[in-house]
C-alpha positions as a Markdown table, in Angstrom:
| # | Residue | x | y | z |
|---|---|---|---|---|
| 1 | Unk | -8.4 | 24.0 | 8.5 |
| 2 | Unk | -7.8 | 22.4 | 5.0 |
| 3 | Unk | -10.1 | 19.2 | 4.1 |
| 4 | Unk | -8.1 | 16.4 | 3.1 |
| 5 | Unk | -9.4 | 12.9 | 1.9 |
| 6 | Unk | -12.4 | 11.3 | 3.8 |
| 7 | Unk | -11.3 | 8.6 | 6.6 |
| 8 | Unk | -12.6 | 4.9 | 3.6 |
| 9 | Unk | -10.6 | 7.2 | 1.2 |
| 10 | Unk | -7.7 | 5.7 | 0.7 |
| 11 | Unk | -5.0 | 7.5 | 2.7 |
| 12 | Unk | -3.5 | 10.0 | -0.3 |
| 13 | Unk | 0.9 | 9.3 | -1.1 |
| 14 | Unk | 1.8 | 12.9 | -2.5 |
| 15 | Unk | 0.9 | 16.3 | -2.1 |
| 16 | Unk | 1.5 | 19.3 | -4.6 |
| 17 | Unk | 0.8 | 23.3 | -3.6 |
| 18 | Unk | 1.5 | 26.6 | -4.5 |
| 19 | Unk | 1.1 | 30.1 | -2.5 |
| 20 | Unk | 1.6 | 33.5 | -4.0 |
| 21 | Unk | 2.1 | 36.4 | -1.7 |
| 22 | Unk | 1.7 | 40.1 | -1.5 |
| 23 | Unk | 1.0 | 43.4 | -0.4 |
| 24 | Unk | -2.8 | 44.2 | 0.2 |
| 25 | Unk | -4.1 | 46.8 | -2.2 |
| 26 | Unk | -4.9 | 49.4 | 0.2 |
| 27 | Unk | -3.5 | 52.2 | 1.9 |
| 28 | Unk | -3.8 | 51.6 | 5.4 |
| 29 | Unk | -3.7 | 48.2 | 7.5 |
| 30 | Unk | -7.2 | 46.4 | 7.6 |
| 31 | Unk | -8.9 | 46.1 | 11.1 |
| 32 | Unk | -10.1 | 42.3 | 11.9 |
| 33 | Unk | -13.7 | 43.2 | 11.1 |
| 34 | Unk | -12.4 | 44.9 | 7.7 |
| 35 | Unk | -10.6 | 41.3 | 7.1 |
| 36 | Unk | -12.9 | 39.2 | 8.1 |
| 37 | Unk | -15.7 | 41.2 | 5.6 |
| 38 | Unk | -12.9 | 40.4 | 2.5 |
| 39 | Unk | -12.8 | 37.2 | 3.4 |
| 40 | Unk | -16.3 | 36.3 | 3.1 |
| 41 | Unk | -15.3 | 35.0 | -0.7 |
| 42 | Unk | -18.2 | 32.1 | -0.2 |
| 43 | Unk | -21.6 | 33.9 | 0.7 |
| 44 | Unk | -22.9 | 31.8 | 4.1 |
| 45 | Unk | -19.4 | 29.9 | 4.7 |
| 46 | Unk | -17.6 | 30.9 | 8.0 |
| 47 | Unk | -14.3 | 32.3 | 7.9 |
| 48 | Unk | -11.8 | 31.5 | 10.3 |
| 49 | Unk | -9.4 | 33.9 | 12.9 |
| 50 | Unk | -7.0 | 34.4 | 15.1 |
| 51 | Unk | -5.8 | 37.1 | 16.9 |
| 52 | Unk | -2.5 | 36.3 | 18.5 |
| 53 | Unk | 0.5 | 36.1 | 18.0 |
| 54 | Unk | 0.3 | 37.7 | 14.6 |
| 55 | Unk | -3.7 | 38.6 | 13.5 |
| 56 | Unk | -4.6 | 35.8 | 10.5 |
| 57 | Unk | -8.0 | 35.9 | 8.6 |
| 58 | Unk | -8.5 | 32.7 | 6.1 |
| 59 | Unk | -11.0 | 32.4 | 3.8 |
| 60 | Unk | -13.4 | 29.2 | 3.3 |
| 61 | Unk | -11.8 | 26.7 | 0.8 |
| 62 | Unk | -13.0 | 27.0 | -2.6 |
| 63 | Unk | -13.1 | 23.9 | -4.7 |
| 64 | Unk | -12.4 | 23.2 | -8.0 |
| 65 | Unk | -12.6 | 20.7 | -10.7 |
| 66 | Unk | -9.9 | 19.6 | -12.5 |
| 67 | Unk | -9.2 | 16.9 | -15.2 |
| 68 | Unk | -5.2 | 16.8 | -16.8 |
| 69 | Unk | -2.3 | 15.3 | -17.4 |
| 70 | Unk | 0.3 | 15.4 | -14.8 |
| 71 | Unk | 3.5 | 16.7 | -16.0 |
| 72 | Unk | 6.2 | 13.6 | -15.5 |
| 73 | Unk | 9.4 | 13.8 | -15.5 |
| 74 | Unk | 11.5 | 12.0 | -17.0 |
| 75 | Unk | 9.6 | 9.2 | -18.0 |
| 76 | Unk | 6.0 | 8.0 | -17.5 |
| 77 | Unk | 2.3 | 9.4 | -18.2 |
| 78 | Unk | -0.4 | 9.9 | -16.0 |
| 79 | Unk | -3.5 | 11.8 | -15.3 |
| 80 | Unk | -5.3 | 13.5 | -12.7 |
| 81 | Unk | -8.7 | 13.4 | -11.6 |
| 82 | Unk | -10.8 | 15.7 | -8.6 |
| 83 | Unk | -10.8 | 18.6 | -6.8 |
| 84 | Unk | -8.1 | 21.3 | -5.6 |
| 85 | Unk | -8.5 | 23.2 | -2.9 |
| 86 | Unk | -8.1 | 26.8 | -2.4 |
| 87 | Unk | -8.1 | 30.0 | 0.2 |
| 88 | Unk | -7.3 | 33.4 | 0.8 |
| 89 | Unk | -5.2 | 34.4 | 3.9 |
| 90 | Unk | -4.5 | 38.3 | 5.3 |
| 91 | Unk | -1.9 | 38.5 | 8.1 |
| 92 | Unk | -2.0 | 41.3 | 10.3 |
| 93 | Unk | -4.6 | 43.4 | 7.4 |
| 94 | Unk | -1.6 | 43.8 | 5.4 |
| 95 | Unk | -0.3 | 40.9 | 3.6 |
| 96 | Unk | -2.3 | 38.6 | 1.2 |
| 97 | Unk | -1.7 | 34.9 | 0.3 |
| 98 | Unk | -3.2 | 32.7 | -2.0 |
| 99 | Unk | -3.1 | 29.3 | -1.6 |
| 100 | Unk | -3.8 | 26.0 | -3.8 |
| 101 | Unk | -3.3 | 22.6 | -2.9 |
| 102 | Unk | -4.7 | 18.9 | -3.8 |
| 103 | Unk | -3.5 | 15.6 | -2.2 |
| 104 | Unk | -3.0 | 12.8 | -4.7 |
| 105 | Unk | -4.2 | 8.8 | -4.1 |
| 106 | Unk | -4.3 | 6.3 | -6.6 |
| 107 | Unk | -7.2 | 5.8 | -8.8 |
| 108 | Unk | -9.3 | 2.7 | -7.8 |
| 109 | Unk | -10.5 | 2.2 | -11.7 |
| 110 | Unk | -8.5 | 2.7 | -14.7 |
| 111 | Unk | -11.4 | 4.7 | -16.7 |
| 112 | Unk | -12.8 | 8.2 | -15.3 |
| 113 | Unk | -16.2 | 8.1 | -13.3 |
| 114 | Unk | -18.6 | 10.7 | -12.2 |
| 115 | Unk | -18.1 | 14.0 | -10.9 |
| 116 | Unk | -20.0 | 12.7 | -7.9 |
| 117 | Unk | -17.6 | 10.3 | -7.4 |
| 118 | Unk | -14.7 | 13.2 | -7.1 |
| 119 | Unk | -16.7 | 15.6 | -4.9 |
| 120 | Unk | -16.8 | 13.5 | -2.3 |
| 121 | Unk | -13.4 | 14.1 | -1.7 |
| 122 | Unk | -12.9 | 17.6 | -1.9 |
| 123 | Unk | -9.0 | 18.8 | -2.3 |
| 124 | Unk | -8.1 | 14.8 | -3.7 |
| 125 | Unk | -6.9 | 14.5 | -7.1 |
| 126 | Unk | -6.8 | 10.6 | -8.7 |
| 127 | Unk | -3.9 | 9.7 | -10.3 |
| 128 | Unk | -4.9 | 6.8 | -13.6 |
| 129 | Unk | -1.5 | 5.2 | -14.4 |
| 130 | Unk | 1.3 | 4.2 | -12.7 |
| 131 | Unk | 4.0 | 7.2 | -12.5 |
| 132 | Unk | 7.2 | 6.9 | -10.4 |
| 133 | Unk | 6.1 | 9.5 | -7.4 |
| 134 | Unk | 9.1 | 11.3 | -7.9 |
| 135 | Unk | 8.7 | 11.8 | -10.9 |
| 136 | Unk | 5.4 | 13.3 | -10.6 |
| 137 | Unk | 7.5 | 15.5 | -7.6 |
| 138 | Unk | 9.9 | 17.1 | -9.6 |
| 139 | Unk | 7.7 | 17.6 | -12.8 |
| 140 | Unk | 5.4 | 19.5 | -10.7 |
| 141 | Unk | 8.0 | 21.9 | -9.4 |
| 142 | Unk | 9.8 | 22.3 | -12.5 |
| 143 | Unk | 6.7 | 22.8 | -14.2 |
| 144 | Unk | 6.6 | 25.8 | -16.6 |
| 145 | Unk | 4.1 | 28.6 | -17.3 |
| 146 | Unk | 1.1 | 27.9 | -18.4 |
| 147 | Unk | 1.5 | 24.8 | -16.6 |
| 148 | Unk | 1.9 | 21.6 | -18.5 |
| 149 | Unk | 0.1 | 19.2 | -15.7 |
| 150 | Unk | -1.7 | 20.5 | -12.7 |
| 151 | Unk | -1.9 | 24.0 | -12.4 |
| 152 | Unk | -1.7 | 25.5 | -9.4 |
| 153 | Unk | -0.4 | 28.4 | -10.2 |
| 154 | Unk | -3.8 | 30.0 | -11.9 |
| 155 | Unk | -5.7 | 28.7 | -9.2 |
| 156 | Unk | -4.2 | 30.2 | -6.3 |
| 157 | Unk | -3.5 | 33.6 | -8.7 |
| 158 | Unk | -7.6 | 33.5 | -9.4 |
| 159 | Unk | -8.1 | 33.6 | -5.5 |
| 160 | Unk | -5.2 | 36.9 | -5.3 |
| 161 | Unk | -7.7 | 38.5 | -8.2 |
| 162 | Unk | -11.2 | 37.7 | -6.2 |
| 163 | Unk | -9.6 | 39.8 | -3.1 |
| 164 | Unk | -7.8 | 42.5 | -4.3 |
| 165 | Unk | -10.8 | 43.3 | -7.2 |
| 166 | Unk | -12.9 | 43.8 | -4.0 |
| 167 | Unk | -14.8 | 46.9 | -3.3 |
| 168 | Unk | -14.1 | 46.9 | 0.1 |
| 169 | Unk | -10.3 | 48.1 | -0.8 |
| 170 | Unk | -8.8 | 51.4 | -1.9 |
| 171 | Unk | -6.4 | 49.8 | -4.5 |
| 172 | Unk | -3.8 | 51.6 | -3.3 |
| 173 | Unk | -0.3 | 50.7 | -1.3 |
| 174 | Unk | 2.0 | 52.2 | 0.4 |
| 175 | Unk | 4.9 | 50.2 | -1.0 |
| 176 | Unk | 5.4 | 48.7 | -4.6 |
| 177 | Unk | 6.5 | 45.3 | -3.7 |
| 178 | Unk | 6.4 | 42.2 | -6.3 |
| 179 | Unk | 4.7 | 39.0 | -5.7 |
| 180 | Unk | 6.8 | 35.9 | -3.9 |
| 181 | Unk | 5.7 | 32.5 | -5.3 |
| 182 | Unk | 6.3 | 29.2 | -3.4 |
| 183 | Unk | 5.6 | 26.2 | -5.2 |
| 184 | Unk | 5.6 | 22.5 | -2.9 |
| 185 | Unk | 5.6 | 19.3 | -2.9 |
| 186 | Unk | 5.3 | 16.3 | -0.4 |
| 187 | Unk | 5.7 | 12.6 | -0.1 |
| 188 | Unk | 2.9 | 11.3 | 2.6 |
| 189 | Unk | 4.1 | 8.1 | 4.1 |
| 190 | Unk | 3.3 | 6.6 | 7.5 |
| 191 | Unk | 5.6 | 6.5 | 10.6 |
| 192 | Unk | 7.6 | 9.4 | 8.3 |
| 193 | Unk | 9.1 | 12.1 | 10.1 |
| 194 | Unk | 8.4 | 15.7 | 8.5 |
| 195 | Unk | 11.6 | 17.0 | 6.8 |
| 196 | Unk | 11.8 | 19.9 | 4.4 |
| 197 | Unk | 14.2 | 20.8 | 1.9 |
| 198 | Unk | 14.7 | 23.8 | -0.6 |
| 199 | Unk | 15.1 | 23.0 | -4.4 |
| 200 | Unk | 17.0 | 25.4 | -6.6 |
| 201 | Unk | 14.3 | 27.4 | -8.9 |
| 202 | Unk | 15.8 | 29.8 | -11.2 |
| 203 | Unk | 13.3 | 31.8 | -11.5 |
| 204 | Unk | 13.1 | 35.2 | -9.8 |
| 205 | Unk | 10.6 | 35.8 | -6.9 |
| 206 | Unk | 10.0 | 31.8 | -6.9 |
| 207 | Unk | 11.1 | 29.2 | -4.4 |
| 208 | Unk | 10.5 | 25.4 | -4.2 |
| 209 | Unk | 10.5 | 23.3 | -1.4 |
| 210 | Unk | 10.4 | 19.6 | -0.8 |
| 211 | Unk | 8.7 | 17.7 | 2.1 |
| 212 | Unk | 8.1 | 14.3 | 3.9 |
| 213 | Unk | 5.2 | 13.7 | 6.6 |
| 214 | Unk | 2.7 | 11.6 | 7.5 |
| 215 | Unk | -0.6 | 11.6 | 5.5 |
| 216 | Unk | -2.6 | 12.9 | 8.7 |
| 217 | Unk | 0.6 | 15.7 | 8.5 |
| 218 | Unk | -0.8 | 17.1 | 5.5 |
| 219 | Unk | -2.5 | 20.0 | 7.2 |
| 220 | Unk | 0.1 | 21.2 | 8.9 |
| 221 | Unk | 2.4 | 21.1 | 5.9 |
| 222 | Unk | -0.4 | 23.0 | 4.2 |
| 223 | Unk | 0.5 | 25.6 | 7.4 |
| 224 | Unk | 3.9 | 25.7 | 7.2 |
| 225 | Unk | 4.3 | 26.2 | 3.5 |
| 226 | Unk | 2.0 | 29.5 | 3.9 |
| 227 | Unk | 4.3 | 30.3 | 6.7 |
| 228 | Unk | 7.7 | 29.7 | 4.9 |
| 229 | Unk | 6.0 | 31.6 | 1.7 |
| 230 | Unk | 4.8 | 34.6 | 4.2 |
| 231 | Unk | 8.7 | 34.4 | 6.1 |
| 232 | Unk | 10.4 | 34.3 | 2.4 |
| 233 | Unk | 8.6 | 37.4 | 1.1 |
| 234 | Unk | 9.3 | 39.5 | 3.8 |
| 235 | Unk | 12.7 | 39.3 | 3.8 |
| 236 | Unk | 13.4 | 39.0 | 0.1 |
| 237 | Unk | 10.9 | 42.6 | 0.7 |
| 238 | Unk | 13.1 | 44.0 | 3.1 |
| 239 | Unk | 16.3 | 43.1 | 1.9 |
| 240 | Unk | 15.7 | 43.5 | -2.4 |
| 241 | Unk | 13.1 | 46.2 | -2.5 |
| 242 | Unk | 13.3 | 48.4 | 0.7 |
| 243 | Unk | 17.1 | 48.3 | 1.8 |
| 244 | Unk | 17.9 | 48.1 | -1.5 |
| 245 | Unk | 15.6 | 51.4 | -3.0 |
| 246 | Unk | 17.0 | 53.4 | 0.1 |
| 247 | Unk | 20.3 | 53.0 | -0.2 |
| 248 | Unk | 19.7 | 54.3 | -3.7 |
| 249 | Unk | 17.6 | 57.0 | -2.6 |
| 250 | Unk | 20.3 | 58.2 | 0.0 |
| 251 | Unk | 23.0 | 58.4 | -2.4 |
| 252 | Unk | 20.8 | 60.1 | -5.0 |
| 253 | Unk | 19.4 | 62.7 | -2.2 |
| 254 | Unk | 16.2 | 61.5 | -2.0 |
| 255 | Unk | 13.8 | 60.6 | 1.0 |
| 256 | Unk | 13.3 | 56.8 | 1.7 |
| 257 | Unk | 12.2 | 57.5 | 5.3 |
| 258 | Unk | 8.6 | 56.7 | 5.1 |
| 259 | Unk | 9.6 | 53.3 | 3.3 |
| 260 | Unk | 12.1 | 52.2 | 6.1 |
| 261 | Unk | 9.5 | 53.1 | 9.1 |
| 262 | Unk | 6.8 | 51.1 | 6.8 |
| 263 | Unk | 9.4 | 48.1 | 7.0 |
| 264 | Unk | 10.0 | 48.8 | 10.8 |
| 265 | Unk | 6.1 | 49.1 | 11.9 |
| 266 | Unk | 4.3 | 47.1 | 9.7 |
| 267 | Unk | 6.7 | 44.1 | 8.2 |
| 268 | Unk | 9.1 | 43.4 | 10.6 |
| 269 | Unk | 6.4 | 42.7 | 13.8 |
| 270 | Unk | 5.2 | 39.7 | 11.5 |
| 271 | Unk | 8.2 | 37.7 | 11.8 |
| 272 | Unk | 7.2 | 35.2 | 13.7 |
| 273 | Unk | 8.4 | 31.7 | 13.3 |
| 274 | Unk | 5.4 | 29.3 | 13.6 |
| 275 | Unk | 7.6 | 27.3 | 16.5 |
| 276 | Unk | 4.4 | 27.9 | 18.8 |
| 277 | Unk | 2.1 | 25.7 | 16.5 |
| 278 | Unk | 3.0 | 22.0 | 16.9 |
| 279 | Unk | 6.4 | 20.3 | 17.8 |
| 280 | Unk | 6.0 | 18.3 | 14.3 |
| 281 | Unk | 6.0 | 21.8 | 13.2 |
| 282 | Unk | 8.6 | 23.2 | 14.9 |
| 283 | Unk | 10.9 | 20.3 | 13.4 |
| 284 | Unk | 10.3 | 21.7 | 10.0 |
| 285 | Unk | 11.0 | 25.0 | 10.7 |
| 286 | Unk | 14.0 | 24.3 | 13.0 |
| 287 | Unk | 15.4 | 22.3 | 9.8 |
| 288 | Unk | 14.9 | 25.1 | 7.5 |
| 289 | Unk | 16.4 | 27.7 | 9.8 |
| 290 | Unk | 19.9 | 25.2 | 10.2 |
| 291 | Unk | 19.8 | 25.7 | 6.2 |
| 292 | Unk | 19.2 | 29.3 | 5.4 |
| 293 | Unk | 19.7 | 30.6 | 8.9 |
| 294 | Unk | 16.4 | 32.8 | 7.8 |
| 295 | Unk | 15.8 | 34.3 | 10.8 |
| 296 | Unk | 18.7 | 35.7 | 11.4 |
| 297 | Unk | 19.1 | 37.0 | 7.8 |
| 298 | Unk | 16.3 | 39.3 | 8.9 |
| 299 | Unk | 17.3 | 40.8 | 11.6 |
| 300 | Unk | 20.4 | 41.7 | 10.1 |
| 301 | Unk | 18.3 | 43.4 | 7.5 |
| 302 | Unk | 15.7 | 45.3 | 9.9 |
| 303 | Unk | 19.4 | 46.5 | 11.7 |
| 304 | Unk | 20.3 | 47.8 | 8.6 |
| 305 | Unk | 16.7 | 49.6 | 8.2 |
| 306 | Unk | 17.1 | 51.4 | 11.5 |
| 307 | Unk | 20.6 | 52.2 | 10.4 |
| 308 | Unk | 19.4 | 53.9 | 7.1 |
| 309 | Unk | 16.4 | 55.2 | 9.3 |
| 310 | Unk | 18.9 | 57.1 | 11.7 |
| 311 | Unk | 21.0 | 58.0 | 8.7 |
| 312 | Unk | 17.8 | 60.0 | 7.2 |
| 313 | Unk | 17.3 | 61.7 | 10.0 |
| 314 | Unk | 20.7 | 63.0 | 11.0 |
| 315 | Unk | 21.7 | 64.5 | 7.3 |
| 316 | Unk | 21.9 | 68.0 | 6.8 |
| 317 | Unk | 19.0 | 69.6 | 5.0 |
| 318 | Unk | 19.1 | 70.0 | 1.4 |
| 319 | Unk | 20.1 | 72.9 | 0.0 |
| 320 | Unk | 18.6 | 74.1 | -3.4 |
């Protein structure tokens, strides 16, 4: 479960994130043994498990030191100070995430102190100035790349490279599928019930989300970000890369079959809302589905697989 600040810390206002996610690089689905071994990125940490309803291996947290200027928008200047946290999940020894995140506080003194000091809060950042929090919001998740302010983004990408440049994998896939980013944000405030919403991004593959919670709702926001990334790359893999390259493939006489029974036996058995967590959970998601209607999106989609699928096999054969 992610750290956040220490209980005589003061209780952190905003929280910024990013999660990249992807195909595994190798051939055949990792058993929870195999996953649990890749996971091991800390020699002597634990890693954590569980089995059901979908099989999820996490990594420890790895920490790391930063010292930057937040990216503002608008107007306003500000720095940050402390640790981000960061971890490795596999679902079902098949899909990789990477994950980053750092809750920010107020800085009790305006001049920087000792590392000490910031380690003993791991995955708190202090924030010297006085920025408008939504400022700091929106520069985050409008930030470019390289990032301007806090970044995220080569964090969590560093923690992608550890596990796929391990020995323990074949480097191979049985689909070429790109990389779904989801960049988030979240104003903690008490007595605050969680909502979510979706910003625009206009960049390809990437999504941004907004959220509201409690502070002591920052670990399960952590969750349900990883969850909404894991949800929006499957479809967006289902419906742009598989559906899409078979109905191509089909028109051009060409076999997609072993794709579309890939999407049927090993990506569509992961959808799987994460209702069953927590009811403040369940709110979030239950808000997000009223939106996007996500869910249903995707089962419209893994119909249209096992359409194509049937397709495939009733053609005639090819004749040369």
């Amino acid at each position: 479960m992610p750290r956040v600040a220490e209980p005589d810390s003061p209780a952190p206002t905003l929280a910024l994130g990013e999660v990249r996610t992807c195909l595994i690089q190798n051939q055949g689905a990792l058993s929870t043994p195999a996953s649990v071994a890749l996971m091991q990125l800390i020699p002597g940490s634990p890693v954590s498990k569980v089995e059901r309803p979908v099989r999820r291996v996490i990594s420890p947290e790895q920490v790391t030191g930063i010292d930057c200027r937040l990216n503002i928008a608008r107007e306003g200047r500000g720095r940050a100070i402390g640790t981000v946290l960061s971890h490795a999940v596999v679902t079902n020894g098949r899909v990789l995430q990477g994950s980053a995140h750092v809750a920010l506080t107020p800085a009790e003194a305006p001049e920087r102190r000792e590392w000490r000091h910031y380690l003993r809060c791991p995955g708190v950042v202090e924030v010297v100035g006085s920025p408008n929090p939504n400022n700091i919001l929106d520069g985050f998740l409008t930030d470019s790349t390289p990032a301007r302010g806090v970044d995220l983004a080569s964090i969590s990408d560093r923690v992608i490279e550890d596990v796929q440049g391990s020995s323990k994998l074949d480097h191979r896939t049985p689909l070429r599928a790109g990389t779904g980013v989801v960049r988030w944000a979240a104003t903690l405030a008490p007595d605050t019930v969680p909502t979510v919403g979706i910003v625009k991004s206009d960049v390809s593959n990437v999504h941004t989300i907004r959220l509201r919670g409690r502070p002591d709702d920052l670990p399960m926001l952590i969750r349900f970000c990883e969850e909404f990334a894991l949800h929006e790359w499957l479809l967006t893999t289902v419906m742009d890369v598989i559906v899409a390259r078979a109905e191509v493939d089909i028109e051009r006489d060409r076999d997609p079959l072993e794709s579309l029974l890939f999407a049927l036996d090993q990506l569509a058995p992961l959808w799987m809302p994460p209702t069953y967590l927590s009811e403040r959970m369940k709110v979030l998601w239950d808000g997000l589905e009223d939106r996007t209607h996500y869910t249903t999106l995707f089962k419209q989609q893994v119909t249209r697989v096992r359409d194509l699928r049937d397709q495939v096999k009733i053609r005639p054969p090819r004749r040369f």
